[in-house]
Amino acid sequence: TMVESKNAWVTVDGAISEGLFDVDHMPLRMNGLSVTAPDGTTAPAPEAVMGKMRTSVDIPLPQDGTYRIALVSTNVMGSYKVGNEVKRFRGSEADFNKQLPAGATEVKKTITNQRIETFVSANKTSDGALKPTN
């Protein structure tokens, strides 16, 4: 997206849906959304507003050039048995390790890494924000 303005802003909306471009399920949680400016500096995005069906955030673009807007997360889903009872877990790996009781058996854990990125340019394109990240 190219924004041409002396005081450039962009609005990012996020939703989880069953179909492509259908806002029909629930808002996307944008905790940890970051913005990499054309000079390569990265900062948290402004606070997002979560509605019933989507989340929105207005992002100022004070520098001319290309920005990377990224939502990166690592999540854990797992299960384990305590006695004959199966317990389930969803959250961070640190929380999983803290909450796993001593003596748990049949421990199963799946780690997912997610990266959603979009690029926006204010008044001109540049490559400072395009450098690879982890």
Short mmCIF file of C-alpha atoms in Angstrom, two decimals:
data_model
loop_
_atom_site.label_atom_id
_atom_site.label_comp_id
_atom_site.label_asym_id
_atom_site.label_seq_id
_atom_site.Cartn_x
_atom_site.Cartn_y
_atom_site.Cartn_z
CA THR A 1 0.00 0.00 0.00
CA MET A 2 1.29 3.48 -0.86
CA VAL A 3 0.09 6.43 1.25
CA GLU A 4 0.81 9.89 -0.14
CA SER A 5 0.41 12.58 2.52
CA LYS A 6 2.52 15.00 4.59
CA ASN A 7 0.89 13.53 7.73
CA ALA A 8 0.54 9.87 6.69
CA TRP A 9 -1.44 7.29 8.68
CA VAL A 10 -2.67 3.80 7.86
CA THR A 11 -5.43 1.76 9.50
CA VAL A 12 -4.92 -1.99 9.89
CA ASP A 13 -7.93 -4.24 10.50
CA GLY A 14 -7.63 -7.87 11.58
CA ALA A 15 -10.24 -10.62 11.80
CA ILE A 16 -10.36 -14.40 11.92
CA SER A 17 -12.75 -15.88 9.39
CA GLU A 18 -13.82 -19.12 7.82
CA GLY A 19 -13.55 -17.68 4.30
CA LEU A 20 -11.06 -15.38 2.59
CA PHE A 21 -11.94 -11.71 3.24
CA ASP A 22 -15.10 -12.62 5.21
CA VAL A 23 -15.27 -10.83 8.56
CA ASP A 24 -17.54 -13.50 10.01
CA HIS A 25 -15.91 -15.18 13.00
CA MET A 26 -13.99 -13.15 15.59
CA PRO A 27 -11.46 -10.31 15.97
CA LEU A 28 -7.75 -11.01 15.55
CA ARG A 29 -5.83 -10.36 18.76
CA MET A 30 -3.07 -7.89 17.92
CA ASN A 31 -1.05 -8.22 21.13
CA GLY A 32 2.59 -7.76 20.18
CA LEU A 33 1.97 -5.95 16.88
CA SER A 34 5.19 -4.17 15.92
CA VAL A 35 6.10 -1.52 13.37
CA THR A 36 9.52 -1.34 11.72
CA ALA A 37 10.17 2.13 10.31
CA PRO A 38 12.08 2.90 7.11
CA ASP A 39 15.24 3.59 9.17
CA GLY A 40 15.09 0.02 10.58
CA THR A 41 13.97 0.91 14.11
CA THR A 42 11.19 -1.24 15.54
CA ALA A 43 8.60 -0.18 18.10
CA PRO A 44 5.28 -1.51 19.41
CA ALA A 45 2.25 -0.38 17.44
CA PRO A 46 -0.27 1.96 19.08
CA GLU A 47 -3.02 0.34 21.15
CA ALA A 48 -5.54 -1.53 19.00
CA VAL A 49 -9.31 -1.38 19.48
CA MET A 50 -11.05 -4.78 19.55
CA GLY A 51 -14.64 -4.99 18.41
CA LYS A 52 -16.99 -7.94 18.14
CA MET A 53 -15.86 -8.96 14.65
CA ARG A 54 -12.51 -7.23 14.03
CA THR A 55 -9.61 -5.38 15.62
CA SER A 56 -8.39 -2.03 14.26
CA VAL A 57 -5.30 0.07 14.85
CA ASP A 58 -4.33 3.45 13.39
CA ILE A 59 -0.58 3.69 12.77
CA PRO A 60 1.22 6.98 12.12
CA LEU A 61 3.86 6.96 9.38
CA PRO A 62 6.12 9.92 10.30
CA GLN A 63 9.07 8.92 8.06
CA ASP A 64 8.96 8.69 4.29
CA GLY A 65 9.60 5.14 3.09
CA THR A 66 8.44 1.56 3.58
CA TYR A 67 7.23 0.18 6.93
CA ARG A 68 6.91 -3.46 8.04
CA ILE A 69 3.86 -4.12 10.24
CA ALA A 70 4.23 -7.53 11.87
CA LEU A 71 2.30 -9.75 14.25
CA VAL A 72 4.60 -12.55 15.41
CA SER A 73 3.68 -15.15 18.01
CA THR A 74 4.64 -18.56 19.35
CA ASN A 75 1.90 -20.64 20.96
CA VAL A 76 1.70 -24.03 22.63
CA MET A 77 -1.18 -26.51 22.66
CA GLY A 78 -0.82 -29.61 24.69
CA SER A 79 -2.35 -32.35 26.75
CA TYR A 80 -1.26 -34.61 29.57
CA LYS A 81 -2.73 -37.14 31.96
CA VAL A 82 -2.96 -36.85 35.72
CA GLY A 83 -4.09 -40.26 36.89
CA ASN A 84 -6.82 -41.25 34.43
CA GLU A 85 -7.90 -37.67 33.67
CA VAL A 86 -6.76 -35.93 30.46
CA LYS A 87 -5.95 -32.23 30.90
CA ARG A 88 -5.56 -29.76 28.04
CA PHE A 89 -3.51 -26.59 27.77
CA ARG A 90 -3.22 -23.60 25.43
CA GLY A 91 -0.86 -20.66 25.96
CA SER A 92 2.86 -19.89 26.05
CA GLU A 93 5.62 -22.45 26.39
CA ALA A 94 6.75 -20.87 29.67
CA ASP A 95 3.22 -21.21 31.10
CA PHE A 96 2.98 -24.81 29.89
CA ASN A 97 6.21 -25.73 31.67
CA LYS A 98 5.06 -23.96 34.87
CA GLN A 99 1.62 -25.58 34.89
CA LEU A 100 2.69 -29.12 34.01
CA PRO A 101 2.29 -31.02 37.29
CA ALA A 102 4.92 -33.39 38.61
CA GLY A 103 3.92 -36.93 37.77
CA ALA A 104 2.02 -35.99 34.59
CA THR A 105 2.10 -38.75 31.98
CA GLU A 106 1.43 -38.96 28.24
CA VAL A 107 2.62 -35.37 27.79
CA LYS A 108 1.98 -34.08 24.26
CA LYS A 109 2.93 -30.60 23.12
CA THR A 110 2.61 -28.79 19.79
CA ILE A 111 4.40 -25.50 19.24
CA THR A 112 3.17 -23.17 16.48
CA ASN A 113 5.00 -20.13 15.16
CA GLN A 114 2.93 -17.53 13.36
CA ARG A 115 4.04 -14.48 11.39
CA ILE A 116 1.63 -12.10 9.70
CA GLU A 117 3.27 -9.18 7.90
CA THR A 118 2.20 -6.35 5.68
CA PHE A 119 4.20 -3.54 4.13
CA VAL A 120 3.10 0.08 3.77
CA SER A 121 5.00 2.93 2.12
CA ALA A 122 4.62 6.62 2.94
CA ASN A 123 5.36 8.89 -0.04
CA LYS A 124 8.15 6.67 -1.43
CA THR A 125 9.47 3.12 -1.21
CA SER A 126 12.63 2.11 0.66
CA ASP A 127 14.31 -1.10 1.85
CA GLY A 128 15.37 -0.39 5.48
CA ALA A 129 12.38 -2.24 6.96
CA LEU A 130 12.74 -5.17 4.54
CA LYS A 131 15.79 -6.74 6.18
CA PRO A 132 15.09 -10.30 7.42
CA THR A 133 14.13 -10.74 11.08
CA ASN A 134 13.78 -13.79 13.30
#
